[in-house]
Amino acid sequence: MKLMVINGPNLNMLGVREKGVYGKKSFEEVCKYIESEGKKRGNDITLFQSNIEGEIINCIQKAYYEEYDGIIINPGAFTHYSYALHDAIKGVSIPTVEIHLSNIHAREEFRKTSVTAPACIGQICGFGEFGYIMAMEALLIK
Ligand code: DQA
């Protein structure tokens, strides 16, 4: 499958930010892990990260025009309030899985709401970087 893996704001700071919550692996290490596990499963992976909402929306639209089969997205804090990302995901009709490294339901109240998950086929959270791999497997059944 041709998969677009999108990481939102502050995920480029993995390995630096709140290691107790997000783990010690650097963002680069996590990207390498996603790429190699993706390859093992025969997927063609494109990785994209941005701290800017509009750039993420452009990337989702690019996935449509370039005929991607699936999107795996960790929207970071945009998860909790970006209706623009919700609309972008919904608008392209590409099967999309939302993932979070941490269990957003076991943290602060504001993290328990995802405005983007209803535009996705499902949400995976709480399993660290393994969540990206779980999302690849989940896309196989769609
Ligand atoms: C996160 C959870 C979000 O609440 C937070 O804003 C992030 C990371 C996660 O992967 O657990 O930036 O998406």
PDB file of N, CA, C and O in Angstrom, residues 93-130:
ATOM      1  N   SER A  93     -11.602  11.377   1.589  1.00  0.00           N
ATOM      2  CA  SER A  93     -12.119   9.993   1.594  1.00  0.00           C
ATOM      3  C   SER A  93     -11.032   8.926   1.465  1.00  0.00           C
ATOM      4  O   SER A  93     -11.273   7.885   0.840  1.00  0.00           O
ATOM      5  N   ILE A  94      -9.872   9.175   2.010  1.00  0.00           N
ATOM      6  CA  ILE A  94      -8.823   8.145   2.042  1.00  0.00           C
ATOM      7  C   ILE A  94      -8.911   7.511   3.437  1.00  0.00           C
ATOM      8  O   ILE A  94      -8.954   8.244   4.432  1.00  0.00           O
ATOM      9  N   PRO A  95      -8.941   6.155   3.522  1.00  0.00           N
ATOM     10  CA  PRO A  95      -8.975   5.537   4.857  1.00  0.00           C
ATOM     11  C   PRO A  95      -7.823   6.064   5.718  1.00  0.00           C
ATOM     12  O   PRO A  95      -6.655   5.990   5.330  1.00  0.00           O
ATOM     13  N   THR A  96      -8.178   6.626   6.858  1.00  0.00           N
ATOM     14  CA  THR A  96      -7.190   7.285   7.725  1.00  0.00           C
ATOM     15  C   THR A  96      -7.294   6.734   9.138  1.00  0.00           C
ATOM     16  O   THR A  96      -8.396   6.566   9.669  1.00  0.00           O
ATOM     17  N   VAL A  97      -6.123   6.441   9.718  1.00  0.00           N
ATOM     18  CA  VAL A  97      -6.085   5.982  11.109  1.00  0.00           C
ATOM     19  C   VAL A  97      -5.376   7.049  11.939  1.00  0.00           C
ATOM     20  O   VAL A  97      -4.293   7.503  11.578  1.00  0.00           O
ATOM     21  N   GLU A  98      -6.013   7.426  13.041  1.00  0.00           N
ATOM     22  CA  GLU A  98      -5.399   8.399  13.956  1.00  0.00           C
ATOM     23  C   GLU A  98      -4.607   7.639  15.011  1.00  0.00           C
ATOM     24  O   GLU A  98      -5.102   6.660  15.563  1.00  0.00           O
ATOM     25  N   ILE A  99      -3.396   8.078  15.249  1.00  0.00           N
ATOM     26  CA  ILE A  99      -2.624   7.411  16.304  1.00  0.00           C
ATOM     27  C   ILE A  99      -2.050   8.430  17.289  1.00  0.00           C
ATOM     28  O   ILE A  99      -1.737   9.564  16.923  1.00  0.00           O
ATOM     29  N   HIS A 100      -1.924   7.980  18.527  1.00  0.00           N
ATOM     30  CA  HIS A 100      -1.260   8.766  19.572  1.00  0.00           C
ATOM     31  C   HIS A 100      -0.322   7.855  20.329  1.00  0.00           C
ATOM     32  O   HIS A 100      -0.691   6.704  20.634  1.00  0.00           O
ATOM     33  N   LEU A 101       0.841   8.365  20.612  1.00  0.00           N
ATOM     34  CA  LEU A 101       1.820   7.588  21.374  1.00  0.00           C
ATOM     35  C   LEU A 101       1.302   7.310  22.782  1.00  0.00           C
ATOM     36  O   LEU A 101       1.398   6.190  23.287  1.00  0.00           O
ATOM     37  N   SER A 102       0.753   8.341  23.398  1.00  0.00           N
ATOM     38  CA  SER A 102       0.268   8.212  24.775  1.00  0.00           C
ATOM     39  C   SER A 102      -1.209   7.833  24.767  1.00  0.00           C
ATOM     40  O   SER A 102      -1.890   7.974  23.738  1.00  0.00           O
ATOM     41  N   ASN A 103      -1.678   7.391  25.935  1.00  0.00           N
ATOM     42  CA  ASN A 103      -3.110   7.112  26.078  1.00  0.00           C
ATOM     43  C   ASN A 103      -3.802   8.433  26.419  1.00  0.00           C
ATOM     44  O   ASN A 103      -3.848   8.844  27.577  1.00  0.00           O
ATOM     45  N   ILE A 104      -4.337   9.079  25.398  1.00  0.00           N
ATOM     46  CA  ILE A 104      -4.922  10.421  25.591  1.00  0.00           C
ATOM     47  C   ILE A 104      -6.130  10.395  26.541  1.00  0.00           C
ATOM     48  O   ILE A 104      -6.485  11.426  27.093  1.00  0.00           O
ATOM     49  N   HIS A 105      -6.706   9.220  26.748  1.00  0.00           N
ATOM     50  CA  HIS A 105      -7.879   9.120  27.625  1.00  0.00           C
ATOM     51  C   HIS A 105      -7.492   9.023  29.100  1.00  0.00           C
ATOM     52  O   HIS A 105      -8.343   9.100  29.985  1.00  0.00           O
ATOM     53  N   ALA A 106      -6.212   8.824  29.350  1.00  0.00           N
ATOM     54  CA  ALA A 106      -5.742   8.690  30.737  1.00  0.00           C
ATOM     55  C   ALA A 106      -4.955   9.913  31.171  1.00  0.00           C
ATOM     56  O   ALA A 106      -4.214   9.862  32.150  1.00  0.00           O
ATOM     57  N   ARG A 107      -5.109  11.010  30.430  1.00  0.00           N
ATOM     58  CA  ARG A 107      -4.325  12.213  30.722  1.00  0.00           C
ATOM     59  C   ARG A 107      -5.250  13.396  31.071  1.00  0.00           C
ATOM     60  O   ARG A 107      -6.317  13.188  31.615  1.00  0.00           O
ATOM     61  N   GLU A 108      -4.823  14.610  30.766  1.00  0.00           N
ATOM     62  CA  GLU A 108      -5.649  15.767  31.106  1.00  0.00           C
ATOM     63  C   GLU A 108      -6.985  15.693  30.371  1.00  0.00           C
ATOM     64  O   GLU A 108      -7.077  15.114  29.289  1.00  0.00           O
ATOM     65  N   GLU A 109      -7.985  16.353  30.966  1.00  0.00           N
ATOM     66  CA  GLU A 109      -9.342  16.352  30.431  1.00  0.00           C
ATOM     67  C   GLU A 109      -9.377  16.778  28.950  1.00  0.00           C
ATOM     68  O   GLU A 109     -10.055  16.163  28.134  1.00  0.00           O
ATOM     69  N   PHE A 110      -8.623  17.854  28.604  1.00  0.00           N
ATOM     70  CA  PHE A 110      -8.716  18.392  27.235  1.00  0.00           C
ATOM     71  C   PHE A 110      -8.230  17.411  26.180  1.00  0.00           C
ATOM     72  O   PHE A 110      -8.590  17.502  25.008  1.00  0.00           O
ATOM     73  N   ARG A 111      -7.395  16.431  26.604  1.00  0.00           N
ATOM     74  CA  ARG A 111      -6.872  15.456  25.624  1.00  0.00           C
ATOM     75  C   ARG A 111      -7.872  14.346  25.295  1.00  0.00           C
ATOM     76  O   ARG A 111      -7.693  13.578  24.359  1.00  0.00           O
ATOM     77  N   LYS A 112      -8.918  14.242  26.118  1.00  0.00           N
ATOM     78  CA  LYS A 112      -9.868  13.134  25.934  1.00  0.00           C
ATOM     79  C   LYS A 112     -10.765  13.348  24.731  1.00  0.00           C
ATOM     80  O   LYS A 112     -11.412  12.432  24.253  1.00  0.00           O
ATOM     81  N   THR A 113     -10.831  14.598  24.248  1.00  0.00           N
ATOM     82  CA  THR A 113     -11.647  14.878  23.067  1.00  0.00           C
ATOM     83  C   THR A 113     -10.771  14.875  21.827  1.00  0.00           C
ATOM     84  O   THR A 113      -9.732  15.532  21.794  1.00  0.00           O
ATOM     85  N   SER A 114     -11.195  14.124  20.823  1.00  0.00           N
ATOM     86  CA  SER A 114     -10.546  14.216  19.516  1.00  0.00           C
ATOM     87  C   SER A 114     -11.589  14.671  18.512  1.00  0.00           C
ATOM     88  O   SER A 114     -12.595  13.982  18.302  1.00  0.00           O
ATOM     89  N   VAL A 115     -11.348  15.816  17.885  1.00  0.00           N
ATOM     90  CA  VAL A 115     -12.281  16.277  16.852  1.00  0.00           C
ATOM     91  C   VAL A 115     -11.901  15.682  15.493  1.00  0.00           C
ATOM     92  O   VAL A 115     -12.669  15.776  14.535  1.00  0.00           O
ATOM     93  N   THR A 116     -10.732  15.069  15.428  1.00  0.00           N
ATOM     94  CA  THR A 116     -10.273  14.484  14.162  1.00  0.00           C
ATOM     95  C   THR A 116     -10.650  12.997  14.035  1.00  0.00           C
ATOM     96  O   THR A 116     -10.901  12.510  12.928  1.00  0.00           O
ATOM     97  N   ALA A 117     -10.720  12.292  15.159  1.00  0.00           N
ATOM     98  CA  ALA A 117     -11.016  10.850  15.116  1.00  0.00           C
ATOM     99  C   ALA A 117     -12.329  10.504  14.389  1.00  0.00           C
ATOM    100  O   ALA A 117     -12.372   9.501  13.665  1.00  0.00           O
ATOM    101  N   PRO A 118     -13.401  11.320  14.535  1.00  0.00           N
ATOM    102  CA  PRO A 118     -14.638  10.965  13.823  1.00  0.00           C
ATOM    103  C   PRO A 118     -14.498  10.995  12.293  1.00  0.00           C
ATOM    104  O   PRO A 118     -15.341  10.435  11.586  1.00  0.00           O
ATOM    105  N   ALA A 119     -13.448  11.640  11.787  1.00  0.00           N
ATOM    106  CA  ALA A 119     -13.224  11.654  10.332  1.00  0.00           C
ATOM    107  C   ALA A 119     -12.378  10.453   9.896  1.00  0.00           C
ATOM    108  O   ALA A 119     -12.166  10.233   8.694  1.00  0.00           O
ATOM    109  N   CYS A 120     -11.899   9.677  10.891  1.00  0.00           N
ATOM    110  CA  CYS A 120     -10.991   8.542  10.614  1.00  0.00           C
ATOM    111  C   CYS A 120     -11.740   7.224  10.713  1.00  0.00           C
ATOM    112  O   CYS A 120     -12.835   7.160  11.265  1.00  0.00           O
ATOM    113  N   ILE A 121     -11.088   6.144  10.223  1.00  0.00           N
ATOM    114  CA  ILE A 121     -11.742   4.831  10.372  1.00  0.00           C
ATOM    115  C   ILE A 121     -11.566   4.315  11.800  1.00  0.00           C
ATOM    116  O   ILE A 121     -12.299   3.453  12.255  1.00  0.00           O
ATOM    117  N   GLY A 122     -10.574   4.850  12.506  1.00  0.00           N
ATOM    118  CA  GLY A 122     -10.379   4.460  13.900  1.00  0.00           C
ATOM    119  C   GLY A 122      -9.220   5.192  14.520  1.00  0.00           C
ATOM    120  O   GLY A 122      -8.493   5.920  13.839  1.00  0.00           O
ATOM    121  N   GLN A 123      -9.100   4.982  15.822  1.00  0.00           N
ATOM    122  CA  GLN A 123      -8.030   5.646  16.582  1.00  0.00           C
ATOM    123  C   GLN A 123      -7.281   4.603  17.406  1.00  0.00           C
ATOM    124  O   GLN A 123      -7.891   3.705  17.971  1.00  0.00           O
ATOM    125  N   ILE A 124      -5.961   4.733  17.423  1.00  0.00           N
ATOM    126  CA  ILE A 124      -5.116   3.850  18.234  1.00  0.00           C
ATOM    127  C   ILE A 124      -4.328   4.751  19.172  1.00  0.00           C
ATOM    128  O   ILE A 124      -3.728   5.734  18.710  1.00  0.00           O
ATOM    129  N   CYS A 125      -4.329   4.457  20.466  1.00  0.00           N
ATOM    130  CA  CYS A 125      -3.519   5.293  21.364  1.00  0.00           C
ATOM    131  C   CYS A 125      -3.006   4.487  22.539  1.00  0.00           C
ATOM    132  O   CYS A 125      -3.599   3.486  22.926  1.00  0.00           O
ATOM    133  N   GLY A 126      -1.862   4.932  23.042  1.00  0.00           N
ATOM    134  CA  GLY A 126      -1.334   4.350  24.270  1.00  0.00           C
ATOM    135  C   GLY A 126      -0.287   3.282  24.085  1.00  0.00           C
ATOM    136  O   GLY A 126       0.187   2.697  25.059  1.00  0.00           O
ATOM    137  N   PHE A 127       0.116   3.008  22.858  1.00  0.00           N
ATOM    138  CA  PHE A 127       1.067   1.924  22.607  1.00  0.00           C
ATOM    139  C   PHE A 127       2.396   2.423  22.048  1.00  0.00           C
ATOM    140  O   PHE A 127       3.134   1.668  21.415  1.00  0.00           O
ATOM    141  N   GLY A 128       2.693   3.709  22.282  1.00  0.00           N
ATOM    142  CA  GLY A 128       3.951   4.275  21.797  1.00  0.00           C
ATOM    143  C   GLY A 128       4.051   4.162  20.291  1.00  0.00           C
ATOM    144  O   GLY A 128       3.026   4.153  19.578  1.00  0.00           O
ATOM    145  N   GLU A 129       5.268   4.044  19.785  1.00  0.00           N
ATOM    146  CA  GLU A 129       5.483   4.035  18.326  1.00  0.00           C
ATOM    147  C   GLU A 129       4.928   2.784  17.642  1.00  0.00           C
ATOM    148  O   GLU A 129       4.737   2.764  16.432  1.00  0.00           O
ATOM    149  N   PHE A 130       4.664   1.737  18.458  1.00  0.00           N
ATOM    150  CA  PHE A 130       4.057   0.536  17.890  1.00  0.00           C
ATOM    151  C   PHE A 130       2.680   0.860  17.293  1.00  0.00           C
ATOM    152  O   PHE A 130       2.204   0.178  16.377  1.00  0.00           O
TER     153      PHE A 130
END
